[in-house]
């Protein structure tokens, strides 16, 4: 619609935006880049750099929306705008923690299926305490929880199971048993939010182990198979249930 | 792909839509998103009695022979309701593919494949525009990066020159010419135009103006259905 060209970005926060909408930024974001003025007084805070997140592209004086979803804004640290969209297909992003399935061993490198367009590669030395003599025991079909070291559109994604200091911090081969299933990316982000209600309510039911991958994969393990399947069904249904319906459904399962 | 603004001096448009009152009217639109579990994006789009189911897969791994080094390779498959796909389906697939490629930001996903599968559920006229609308909503549902939106509008020219918008199958048969336009949401540019029958250049311009005005209704419908979808989050 013609009216959607050139709306102020701040006015659209929390609303649905569609591809093709042009969001105008307030003039203060462009000020510092225009003239190279020296700031003599340290009183005024520097404007900082605006972060243009997923779903947005810079276009002239504004931001062009490329995905449909809700526009979000974070004013801290220079400001960031992004579009919160619902998607099923994962696109690898550097730094994301994901669950991969080992599909092949090619020499010194494992090939993992992460749900993207290409299999990711994982070197056998990228595990904590791994050396050429002490190789990790990884078989085809194993589940690995790791993070992306390299992930861009031009190169094959690479994963590692150690962080920058060489510690595994929870990453590595996921143990035996348990159940792996796939949900949409929006639900994963909801579950990963700090103090997620769903996780808190589920932990009241019975103890279980949970691994959440940003690629939409969840691994659950509880004491018995039945408890595991109940948690799986609740998590899958959380996509469509509102908070009220969930609170009504959960007490029925606490008996098992 | 033609790029055309409204023609200069477009004359008064006489339109006889399916609704009384002499107004150009589209048939009632409705859509349902995310109904299939396997594809990354799926939508069923209804225009009156014509309905098309679209399923989108991507960006996924491409076969070495089909991958492009700098952008995503888009493939469109159109399946008719009965019978095997023939030459008409192939030509419609090419038109849909060119329209989608103009809008999709394929450069963000090089060496991948995006597959769009359209299944005709019922054909009661204006099939190509229904396919275009279903394709656009499917691309939105799958979360692929787009430069803008597009919609499809069909016009039928009667023997006396009257323009009917969104014709039924019967109106298409009786018409002298049937024109379908794919219209962009940014500046109402025409992305694709196809004609069956004979008409003058002036009539084409008139139909283009009518189609561009009708596209507002369709874009408003897209926005409303997406608002409804995201209101549940």
CSV table of C-alpha atoms in Angstrom, one decimal:
chain,number,residue,atom,x,y,z
A,1,UNK,CA,0.0,0.0,0.0
A,2,UNK,CA,1.3,3.4,-0.8
A,3,UNK,CA,0.8,4.5,2.8
A,4,UNK,CA,3.4,2.0,4.0
A,5,UNK,CA,6.3,3.6,2.2
A,6,UNK,CA,8.2,5.8,4.6
A,7,UNK,CA,6.6,5.2,8.0
A,8,UNK,CA,8.7,6.1,11.0
A,9,UNK,CA,10.5,3.0,12.4
A,10,UNK,CA,9.6,3.7,16.0
A,11,UNK,CA,5.9,4.0,15.2
A,12,UNK,CA,5.8,0.4,13.8
A,13,UNK,CA,7.5,-1.3,16.7
A,14,UNK,CA,5.3,-4.2,17.8
A,15,UNK,CA,3.2,-4.2,14.6
A,16,UNK,CA,3.2,-6.5,11.7
A,17,UNK,CA,5.5,-5.4,8.8
A,18,UNK,CA,5.5,-6.8,5.3
A,19,UNK,CA,8.3,-7.1,2.8
A,20,UNK,CA,8.5,-3.9,0.7
A,21,UNK,CA,7.7,-1.6,3.7
A,22,UNK,CA,10.2,1.2,4.0
A,23,UNK,CA,10.9,2.3,7.6
A,24,UNK,CA,12.4,5.7,8.1
A,25,UNK,CA,14.9,6.3,10.8
A,26,UNK,CA,15.0,9.5,12.9
A,27,UNK,CA,17.6,11.9,11.7
A,28,UNK,CA,19.8,11.5,14.7
A,29,UNK,CA,21.1,8.1,13.4
A,30,UNK,CA,22.6,9.7,10.4
A,31,UNK,CA,24.1,12.8,12.0
A,32,UNK,CA,27.5,11.6,13.1
A,33,UNK,CA,28.4,10.0,9.9
A,34,UNK,CA,27.6,13.1,7.8
A,35,UNK,CA,30.1,15.7,9.2
A,36,UNK,CA,33.3,14.7,10.9
A,37,UNK,CA,32.8,17.0,13.9
A,38,UNK,CA,35.0,16.6,16.9
A,39,UNK,CA,33.2,16.4,20.1
A,40,UNK,CA,34.9,18.5,22.7
A,41,UNK,CA,32.4,18.0,25.5
A,42,UNK,CA,32.0,14.5,26.9
A,43,UNK,CA,28.6,15.3,28.3
A,44,UNK,CA,26.5,14.1,25.4
A,45,UNK,CA,26.4,10.3,24.8
A,46,UNK,CA,27.6,9.3,21.4
A,47,UNK,CA,24.8,8.1,19.1
A,48,UNK,CA,26.3,4.7,18.6
A,49,UNK,CA,25.7,2.5,15.6
A,50,UNK,CA,22.3,1.2,14.7
A,51,UNK,CA,22.1,-2.6,14.4
A,52,UNK,CA,20.0,-3.8,11.5
A,53,UNK,CA,18.9,-7.2,12.5
A,54,UNK,CA,17.3,-10.2,10.7
A,55,UNK,CA,14.5,-9.3,8.3
A,56,UNK,CA,15.8,-5.8,7.6
A,57,UNK,CA,18.2,-4.3,5.0
A,58,UNK,CA,19.6,-0.8,4.8
A,59,UNK,CA,18.2,1.1,1.9
A,60,UNK,CA,19.1,4.8,1.5
A,61,UNK,CA,17.8,6.7,4.4
A,62,UNK,CA,15.8,3.9,5.9
A,63,UNK,CA,15.4,0.2,6.5
A,64,UNK,CA,13.7,-2.0,3.9
A,65,UNK,CA,11.7,-4.9,5.4
A,66,UNK,CA,12.4,-8.2,3.7
A,67,UNK,CA,10.5,-10.7,5.9
A,68,UNK,CA,7.0,-10.5,7.4
A,69,UNK,CA,6.7,-10.5,11.1
A,70,UNK,CA,6.5,-8.2,14.2
A,71,UNK,CA,9.0,-5.4,14.3
A,72,UNK,CA,11.1,-5.3,17.5
A,73,UNK,CA,13.4,-2.6,18.9
A,74,UNK,CA,16.0,-2.6,21.6
A,75,UNK,CA,17.1,0.9,22.5
A,76,UNK,CA,20.3,-0.2,24.4
A,77,UNK,CA,23.8,0.3,22.9
A,78,UNK,CA,22.9,2.4,19.9
A,79,UNK,CA,19.7,0.7,19.1
A,80,UNK,CA,18.7,-2.4,17.2
A,81,UNK,CA,15.7,-3.1,15.0
A,82,UNK,CA,14.8,-6.6,13.9
A,83,UNK,CA,11.8,-8.6,12.6
A,84,UNK,CA,10.4,-11.4,14.7
A,85,UNK,CA,9.2,-13.9,12.1
A,86,UNK,CA,7.9,-17.5,12.2
A,87,UNK,CA,9.9,-19.9,10.2
A,88,UNK,CA,10.5,-23.6,9.9
A,89,UNK,CA,13.7,-23.6,7.8
A,90,UNK,CA,16.9,-22.8,9.5
A,91,UNK,CA,19.7,-20.7,8.0
A,92,UNK,CA,23.1,-21.1,9.8
A,93,UNK,CA,24.2,-18.0,11.7
A,94,UNK,CA,27.6,-17.6,13.3
A,95,UNK,CA,27.5,-18.2,17.1
A,96,UNK,CA,24.3,-20.1,17.1
A,97,UNK,CA,24.2,-23.3,19.3
A,98,UNK,CA,22.6,-26.1,17.3
A,99,UNK,CA,22.0,-29.9,17.4
A,100,UNK,CA,23.6,-31.7,14.5
A,101,UNK,CA,23.3,-35.3,13.3
A,102,UNK,CA,26.5,-36.9,12.1
A,103,UNK,CA,26.0,-38.2,8.5
A,104,UNK,CA,29.5,-39.0,7.4
A,105,UNK,CA,33.1,-39.2,8.5
A,106,UNK,CA,35.5,-37.9,5.9
A,107,UNK,CA,39.0,-38.3,7.1
A,108,UNK,CA,39.6,-35.8,9.9
A,109,UNK,CA,36.2,-34.1,9.5
A,110,UNK,CA,32.7,-35.1,10.4
A,111,UNK,CA,29.8,-34.0,8.3
A,112,UNK,CA,26.7,-33.0,10.2
A,113,UNK,CA,23.2,-32.3,9.1
A,114,UNK,CA,22.0,-29.1,10.8
A,115,UNK,CA,18.8,-28.6,8.8
A,116,UNK,CA,20.3,-25.9,6.6
A,117,UNK,CA,21.0,-26.0,2.9
A,118,UNK,CA,24.5,-27.6,3.3
A,119,UNK,CA,26.0,-30.1,5.8
A,120,UNK,CA,28.2,-28.5,8.3
A,121,UNK,CA,31.8,-29.7,9.0
A,122,UNK,CA,33.2,-30.5,12.4
A,123,UNK,CA,36.9,-31.2,12.9
A,124,UNK,CA,37.8,-34.1,15.3
A,125,UNK,CA,40.1,-31.7,17.2
A,126,UNK,CA,37.3,-29.3,18.0
A,127,UNK,CA,36.3,-31.2,21.2
A,128,UNK,CA,37.6,-30.6,24.7
A,129,UNK,CA,40.7,-32.5,25.4
A,130,UNK,CA,41.0,-34.0,21.9
A,131,UNK,CA,44.4,-34.6,20.4
A,132,UNK,CA,45.6,-36.5,17.4
A,133,UNK,CA,46.1,-39.5,19.7
A,134,UNK,CA,43.0,-39.0,21.8
A,135,UNK,CA,40.2,-38.9,19.3
A,136,UNK,CA,36.6,-38.4,20.3
A,137,UNK,CA,34.3,-41.4,19.9
A,138,UNK,CA,31.9,-40.2,17.3
A,139,UNK,CA,29.8,-42.5,15.1
A,140,UNK,CA,27.5,-41.9,12.2
A,141,UNK,CA,24.1,-41.1,13.6
A,142,UNK,CA,25.3,-39.5,16.8
A,143,UNK,CA,23.9,-36.2,18.0
A,144,UNK,CA,26.3,-33.3,18.6
A,145,UNK,CA,25.5,-30.0,20.3
A,146,UNK,CA,27.9,-27.4,19.1
A,147,UNK,CA,28.1,-23.8,17.9
A,148,UNK,CA,28.9,-22.3,14.5
A,149,UNK,CA,32.4,-20.9,14.0
A,150,UNK,CA,31.9,-20.0,10.4
A,151,UNK,CA,28.5,-19.5,8.9
A,152,UNK,CA,27.9,-17.2,5.9
A,153,UNK,CA,26.2,-17.5,2.6
A,154,UNK,CA,29.4,-18.1,0.6
A,155,UNK,CA,31.2,-20.8,2.6
A,156,UNK,CA,30.4,-24.2,4.0
A,157,UNK,CA,29.3,-23.8,7.7
A,158,UNK,CA,31.8,-25.0,10.3
A,159,UNK,CA,31.0,-26.1,13.8
A,160,UNK,CA,33.0,-26.5,16.9
A,161,UNK,CA,32.3,-28.1,20.3
A,162,UNK,CA,34.5,-25.9,22.3
A,163,UNK,CA,34.3,-22.2,23.1
A,164,UNK,CA,37.0,-19.6,22.6
A,165,UNK,CA,38.9,-20.6,25.8
A,166,UNK,CA,39.0,-24.3,24.9
A,167,UNK,CA,36.3,-25.4,27.4
A,168,UNK,CA,33.3,-27.5,26.2
A,169,UNK,CA,30.7,-25.6,28.3
A,170,UNK,CA,28.0,-28.1,27.8
A,171,UNK,CA,28.7,-28.8,24.1
A,172,UNK,CA,29.8,-32.1,22.7
A,173,UNK,CA,28.2,-35.5,21.9
A,174,UNK,CA,24.7,-35.9,23.3
A,175,UNK,CA,24.4,-39.2,25.3
A,176,UNK,CA,22.4,-42.3,24.6
A,177,UNK,CA,18.6,-42.6,24.7
A,178,UNK,CA,16.4,-39.5,24.7
A,179,UNK,CA,14.2,-38.3,22.0
A,180,UNK,CA,15.0,-35.8,19.2
A,181,UNK,CA,12.2,-33.8,17.5
A,182,UNK,CA,11.7,-30.7,15.4
A,183,UNK,CA,9.7,-27.5,16.2
A,184,UNK,CA,9.5,-24.1,14.6
A,185,UNK,CA,12.2,-21.6,15.2
A,186,UNK,CA,9.9,-19.2,16.9
A,187,UNK,CA,9.1,-21.7,19.6
A,188,UNK,CA,12.8,-22.3,20.3
A,189,UNK,CA,13.3,-18.6,20.8
A,190,UNK,CA,10.4,-18.5,23.2
A,191,UNK,CA,11.9,-21.4,25.2
A,192,UNK,CA,15.3,-19.9,25.2
A,193,UNK,CA,14.1,-16.6,26.6
A,194,UNK,CA,15.3,-16.0,30.2
A,195,UNK,CA,12.7,-17.3,32.8
A,196,UNK,CA,10.6,-19.0,30.1
A,197,UNK,CA,7.2,-19.9,31.6
A,198,UNK,CA,6.9,-23.1,29.6
A,199,UNK,CA,10.2,-24.5,31.0
A,200,UNK,CA,9.3,-23.5,34.5
A,201,UNK,CA,5.9,-25.2,34.3
A,202,UNK,CA,7.4,-28.3,32.8
A,203,UNK,CA,10.0,-28.6,35.5
A,204,UNK,CA,7.3,-28.8,38.1
A,205,UNK,CA,6.1,-32.1,36.4
A,206,UNK,CA,9.2,-34.3,36.6
A,207,UNK,CA,12.9,-34.0,36.2
A,208,UNK,CA,14.2,-34.2,32.7
A,209,UNK,CA,17.2,-33.2,30.5
A,210,UNK,CA,16.6,-30.8,27.7
A,211,UNK,CA,18.9,-29.6,24.9
A,212,UNK,CA,17.5,-26.8,22.6
A,213,UNK,CA,19.1,-26.2,19.3
A,214,UNK,CA,18.6,-23.0,17.4
A,215,UNK,CA,17.9,-25.0,14.3
A,216,UNK,CA,14.6,-26.0,15.7
A,217,UNK,CA,15.7,-29.3,17.2
A,218,UNK,CA,15.0,-30.3,20.8
A,219,UNK,CA,16.4,-33.4,22.6
A,220,UNK,CA,14.6,-34.6,25.7
A,221,UNK,CA,15.4,-37.3,28.1
A,222,UNK,CA,13.3,-38.2,31.3
A,223,UNK,CA,13.4,-41.2,33.6
A,224,UNK,CA,10.9,-43.4,31.7
A,225,UNK,CA,9.9,-43.5,28.0
A,226,UNK,CA,6.4,-42.5,28.9
A,227,UNK,CA,7.5,-39.3,30.7
A,228,UNK,CA,9.8,-38.4,27.8
A,229,UNK,CA,6.9,-38.8,25.3
A,230,UNK,CA,4.6,-36.7,27.5
A,231,UNK,CA,7.1,-33.8,27.5
A,232,UNK,CA,7.6,-34.1,23.8
A,233,UNK,CA,3.9,-33.9,23.1
A,234,UNK,CA,3.5,-30.9,25.4
A,235,UNK,CA,6.4,-29.0,23.8
A,236,UNK,CA,5.0,-29.8,20.3
A,237,UNK,CA,1.6,-28.6,21.3
A,238,UNK,CA,3.0,-25.4,22.9
A,239,UNK,CA,3.2,-23.9,19.4
A,240,UNK,CA,-0.6,-23.7,19.1
A,241,UNK,CA,-1.7,-23.5,22.7
A,242,UNK,CA,-2.1,-20.2,24.5
A,243,UNK,CA,-0.7,-19.9,28.1
A,244,UNK,CA,-4.2,-20.5,29.6
A,245,UNK,CA,-4.7,-23.8,27.7
A,246,UNK,CA,-1.3,-25.0,28.7
A,247,UNK,CA,-1.9,-24.3,32.4
A,248,UNK,CA,-5.1,-26.3,32.2
A,249,UNK,CA,-3.5,-29.2,30.4
A,250,UNK,CA,-0.4,-29.6,32.6
A,251,UNK,CA,-1.9,-30.7,35.9
A,252,UNK,CA,-3.5,-33.8,34.2
A,253,UNK,CA,0.0,-35.2,33.6
A,254,UNK,CA,1.5,-34.7,37.0
A,255,UNK,CA,0.2,-38.1,38.2
A,256,UNK,CA,2.6,-40.2,36.0
B,1,UNK,CA,8.8,-9.1,-17.5
B,2,UNK,CA,7.3,-5.8,-18.5
B,3,UNK,CA,7.6,-2.6,-16.5
B,4,UNK,CA,4.8,-0.2,-17.2
B,5,UNK,CA,3.2,2.7,-15.5
B,6,UNK,CA,-0.4,3.6,-16.1
B,7,UNK,CA,-0.9,4.5,-19.7
B,8,UNK,CA,-1.3,8.2,-20.6
B,9,UNK,CA,-4.8,9.4,-20.9
B,10,UNK,CA,-6.6,6.2,-19.9
B,11,UNK,CA,-10.2,6.7,-20.9
B,12,UNK,CA,-13.3,6.0,-18.7
B,13,UNK,CA,-13.5,2.4,-17.8
B,14,UNK,CA,-16.8,0.6,-18.1
B,15,UNK,CA,-16.7,-2.5,-15.9
B,16,UNK,CA,-19.2,-5.2,-15.4
B,17,UNK,CA,-18.1,-7.2,-12.4
B,18,UNK,CA,-19.8,-10.3,-11.1
B,19,UNK,CA,-21.6,-8.0,-8.5
B,20,UNK,CA,-24.3,-5.6,-9.5
B,21,UNK,CA,-23.8,-1.9,-9.4
B,22,UNK,CA,-21.3,-1.7,-12.3
B,23,UNK,CA,-18.3,-1.8,-10.0
B,24,UNK,CA,-15.1,-3.7,-10.6
B,25,UNK,CA,-15.2,-6.2,-7.9
B,26,UNK,CA,-12.9,-9.1,-6.9
B,27,UNK,CA,-14.6,-12.3,-5.7
B,28,UNK,CA,-14.2,-13.0,-2.0
B,29,UNK,CA,-10.6,-13.9,-1.0
B,30,UNK,CA,-9.6,-16.3,1.7
B,31,UNK,CA,-6.5,-18.1,2.7
B,32,UNK,CA,-5.1,-20.5,5.2
B,33,UNK,CA,-1.4,-20.5,6.1
B,34,UNK,CA,0.9,-23.2,7.5
B,35,UNK,CA,-1.5,-26.1,7.0
B,36,UNK,CA,1.0,-28.7,5.7
B,37,UNK,CA,3.6,-30.1,8.0
B,38,UNK,CA,6.4,-31.1,5.6
B,39,UNK,CA,7.0,-28.0,3.5
B,40,UNK,CA,8.7,-24.9,5.0
B,41,UNK,CA,5.8,-22.7,3.8
B,42,UNK,CA,2.3,-23.7,2.7
B,43,UNK,CA,-0.8,-21.8,1.9
B,44,UNK,CA,-4.2,-22.5,0.3
B,45,UNK,CA,-5.6,-19.4,-1.5
B,46,UNK,CA,-9.2,-19.1,-2.6
B,47,UNK,CA,-10.7,-16.5,-5.0
B,48,UNK,CA,-14.4,-17.2,-5.2
B,49,UNK,CA,-14.5,-20.9,-6.2
B,50,UNK,CA,-11.0,-21.1,-7.6
B,51,UNK,CA,-8.5,-22.5,-5.1
B,52,UNK,CA,-4.8,-23.3,-5.3
B,53,UNK,CA,-2.6,-25.0,-2.7
B,54,UNK,CA,1.1,-23.8,-2.6
B,55,UNK,CA,3.9,-25.6,-0.9
B,56,UNK,CA,7.4,-24.1,-0.6
B,57,UNK,CA,10.7,-25.8,0.2
B,58,UNK,CA,13.8,-23.8,0.7
B,59,UNK,CA,16.5,-22.7,0.9
B,60,UNK,CA,17.5,-26.3,0.6
B,61,UNK,CA,20.4,-28.2,-0.9
B,62,UNK,CA,20.6,-27.9,-4.7
B,63,UNK,CA,21.8,-30.6,-7.2
B,64,UNK,CA,25.2,-29.7,-8.6
B,65,UNK,CA,23.7,-29.4,-12.1
B,66,UNK,CA,21.1,-27.0,-11.0
B,67,UNK,CA,22.9,-24.8,-8.5
B,68,UNK,CA,23.7,-21.2,-9.4
B,69,UNK,CA,26.9,-19.6,-8.0
B,70,UNK,CA,25.5,-16.3,-7.1
B,71,UNK,CA,21.8,-16.8,-6.2
B,72,UNK,CA,19.1,-19.3,-5.3
B,73,UNK,CA,17.8,-21.5,-8.1
B,74,UNK,CA,14.0,-21.2,-8.0
B,75,UNK,CA,11.9,-24.0,-9.5
B,76,UNK,CA,8.1,-23.9,-9.9
B,77,UNK,CA,5.9,-26.9,-10.4
B,78,UNK,CA,2.3,-26.5,-11.3
B,79,UNK,CA,0.1,-29.6,-11.1
B,80,UNK,CA,-3.4,-29.4,-12.7
B,81,UNK,CA,-6.4,-30.9,-11.0
B,82,UNK,CA,-6.7,-33.8,-13.5
B,83,UNK,CA,-4.2,-35.2,-15.9
B,84,UNK,CA,-0.5,-34.7,-16.4
B,85,UNK,CA,1.1,-31.3,-16.6
B,86,UNK,CA,1.2,-30.2,-20.3
B,87,UNK,CA,2.5,-27.3,-22.3
B,88,UNK,CA,0.1,-24.8,-20.7
B,89,UNK,CA,1.3,-25.7,-17.3
B,90,UNK,CA,4.9,-25.4,-18.3
B,91,UNK,CA,4.4,-21.9,-19.7
B,92,UNK,CA,2.6,-20.8,-16.6
B,93,UNK,CA,5.4,-22.2,-14.5
B,94,UNK,CA,7.9,-20.1,-16.4
B,95,UNK,CA,5.7,-17.0,-15.9
B,96,UNK,CA,5.4,-17.7,-12.2
B,97,UNK,CA,9.1,-18.3,-11.9
B,98,UNK,CA,10.1,-15.1,-13.6
B,99,UNK,CA,7.7,-13.1,-11.4
B,100,UNK,CA,9.0,-14.8,-8.2
B,101,UNK,CA,12.6,-14.3,-9.2
B,102,UNK,CA,12.0,-10.6,-9.6
B,103,UNK,CA,10.9,-10.3,-6.1
B,104,UNK,CA,13.0,-12.9,-4.2
B,105,UNK,CA,16.4,-11.8,-2.8
B,106,UNK,CA,18.1,-14.8,-4.1
B,107,UNK,CA,21.6,-13.3,-3.6
B,108,UNK,CA,21.3,-14.0,0.1
B,109,UNK,CA,21.2,-17.8,-0.5
B,110,UNK,CA,23.6,-18.7,-3.3
B,111,UNK,CA,24.0,-22.3,-4.3
B,112,UNK,CA,20.7,-23.3,-2.8
B,113,UNK,CA,17.4,-24.4,-4.3
B,114,UNK,CA,13.9,-23.0,-3.6
B,115,UNK,CA,11.1,-25.2,-4.9
B,116,UNK,CA,7.5,-24.0,-5.2
B,117,UNK,CA,4.8,-26.6,-5.8
B,118,UNK,CA,1.3,-25.5,-6.8
B,119,UNK,CA,-1.6,-27.8,-6.9
B,120,UNK,CA,-4.8,-26.7,-8.5
B,121,UNK,CA,-7.7,-27.7,-6.2
B,122,UNK,CA,-10.5,-26.2,-8.3
B,123,UNK,CA,-10.5,-24.0,-11.3
B,124,UNK,CA,-13.4,-21.6,-11.7
B,125,UNK,CA,-11.7,-18.8,-13.7
B,126,UNK,CA,-8.7,-16.5,-13.0
B,127,UNK,CA,-6.5,-19.5,-12.3
B,128,UNK,CA,-3.1,-17.8,-13.1
B,129,UNK,CA,-3.8,-14.8,-10.8
B,130,UNK,CA,-4.9,-17.2,-8.0
B,131,UNK,CA,-1.6,-19.1,-8.5
B,132,UNK,CA,0.3,-15.8,-8.3
B,133,UNK,CA,-1.4,-14.9,-5.0
B,134,UNK,CA,-0.8,-18.3,-3.6
B,135,UNK,CA,2.9,-18.1,-4.6
B,136,UNK,CA,3.3,-14.8,-2.9
B,137,UNK,CA,1.6,-15.9,0.4
B,138,UNK,CA,3.6,-19.1,0.3
B,139,UNK,CA,6.9,-17.1,0.0
B,140,UNK,CA,5.8,-15.1,3.0
B,141,UNK,CA,4.8,-18.1,5.0
B,142,UNK,CA,8.2,-19.8,4.4
B,143,UNK,CA,10.1,-16.7,5.6
B,144,UNK,CA,12.1,-16.2,2.4
B,145,UNK,CA,13.6,-12.7,2.0
B,146,UNK,CA,11.6,-10.6,-0.5
B,147,UNK,CA,12.2,-7.2,-2.0
B,148,UNK,CA,8.4,-6.5,-2.1
B,149,UNK,CA,5.1,-8.3,-2.5
B,150,UNK,CA,3.3,-9.1,-5.6
B,151,UNK,CA,-0.3,-10.1,-6.5
B,152,UNK,CA,-2.1,-11.4,-9.6
B,153,UNK,CA,-5.2,-9.8,-11.2
B,154,UNK,CA,-7.1,-11.1,-14.2
B,155,UNK,CA,-9.3,-9.0,-16.5
B,156,UNK,CA,-11.6,-10.2,-19.2
B,157,UNK,CA,-12.5,-7.9,-22.1
B,158,UNK,CA,-16.1,-8.4,-23.3
B,159,UNK,CA,-17.0,-8.1,-27.0
B,160,UNK,CA,-18.2,-4.5,-26.4
B,161,UNK,CA,-15.0,-3.5,-24.5
B,162,UNK,CA,-16.4,-3.9,-21.0
B,163,UNK,CA,-13.8,-4.9,-18.5
B,164,UNK,CA,-14.6,-7.6,-16.0
B,165,UNK,CA,-12.3,-8.1,-13.1
B,166,UNK,CA,-11.6,-11.6,-11.7
B,167,UNK,CA,-13.7,-13.3,-14.3
B,168,UNK,CA,-15.4,-16.7,-13.7
B,169,UNK,CA,-14.8,-19.6,-16.1
B,170,UNK,CA,-17.9,-18.7,-18.1
B,171,UNK,CA,-17.0,-15.0,-18.4
B,172,UNK,CA,-13.5,-16.0,-19.6
B,173,UNK,CA,-14.9,-18.2,-22.3
B,174,UNK,CA,-17.3,-15.5,-23.6
B,175,UNK,CA,-14.6,-12.7,-23.4
B,176,UNK,CA,-12.8,-11.4,-26.5
B,177,UNK,CA,-9.5,-11.3,-24.5
B,178,UNK,CA,-8.3,-12.4,-21.1
B,179,UNK,CA,-5.4,-10.5,-19.5
B,180,UNK,CA,-3.4,-11.4,-16.4
B,181,UNK,CA,-1.1,-9.0,-14.6
B,182,UNK,CA,1.3,-9.5,-11.8
B,183,UNK,CA,1.6,-6.3,-9.8
B,184,UNK,CA,4.3,-5.2,-7.4
B,185,UNK,CA,3.5,-3.7,-4.0
B,186,UNK,CA,6.2,-1.1,-4.0
B,187,UNK,CA,5.1,1.3,-6.8
B,188,UNK,CA,2.3,-0.8,-8.3
B,189,UNK,CA,4.7,-1.7,-11.2
B,190,UNK,CA,3.6,-4.5,-13.5
B,191,UNK,CA,6.0,-7.4,-13.2
B,192,UNK,CA,4.4,-9.8,-15.7
B,193,UNK,CA,1.6,-9.4,-18.2
B,194,UNK,CA,0.1,-12.1,-20.3
B,195,UNK,CA,-2.8,-11.9,-22.8
B,196,UNK,CA,-5.0,-14.5,-24.5
B,197,UNK,CA,-7.1,-13.2,-27.3
B,198,UNK,CA,-7.1,-9.9,-29.2
B,199,UNK,CA,-7.3,-6.4,-27.9
B,200,UNK,CA,-5.9,-3.0,-28.7
B,201,UNK,CA,-3.0,-1.3,-27.0
B,202,UNK,CA,-5.4,1.3,-25.5
B,203,UNK,CA,-7.5,-1.5,-24.0
B,204,UNK,CA,-4.4,-3.1,-22.5
B,205,UNK,CA,-3.5,0.2,-20.8
B,206,UNK,CA,-7.1,0.5,-19.4
B,207,UNK,CA,-7.0,-3.0,-18.0
B,208,UNK,CA,-3.6,-2.3,-16.5
B,209,UNK,CA,-5.0,0.7,-14.6
B,210,UNK,CA,-8.0,-1.3,-13.4
B,211,UNK,CA,-5.7,-4.1,-12.3
B,212,UNK,CA,-3.4,-1.7,-10.4
B,213,UNK,CA,-6.4,-0.3,-8.6
B,214,UNK,CA,-7.7,-3.7,-7.7
B,215,UNK,CA,-4.3,-4.8,-6.4
B,216,UNK,CA,-4.8,-2.5,-3.4
B,217,UNK,CA,-7.6,-4.8,-2.2
B,218,UNK,CA,-5.4,-7.8,-2.4
B,219,UNK,CA,-2.4,-6.2,-0.6
B,220,UNK,CA,-4.8,-5.1,2.1
B,221,UNK,CA,-6.0,-8.7,2.4
B,222,UNK,CA,-2.4,-9.9,2.7
B,223,UNK,CA,-1.8,-7.5,5.5
B,224,UNK,CA,-5.0,-8.4,7.4
B,225,UNK,CA,-4.4,-12.1,7.2
B,226,UNK,CA,-0.9,-11.7,8.4
B,227,UNK,CA,-2.0,-9.4,11.2
B,228,UNK,CA,-4.5,-12.1,12.3
B,229,UNK,CA,-1.8,-14.7,12.2
B,230,UNK,CA,0.7,-12.8,14.3
B,231,UNK,CA,-1.9,-11.6,16.7
B,232,UNK,CA,-1.8,-15.0,18.4
B,233,UNK,CA,1.8,-14.8,19.3
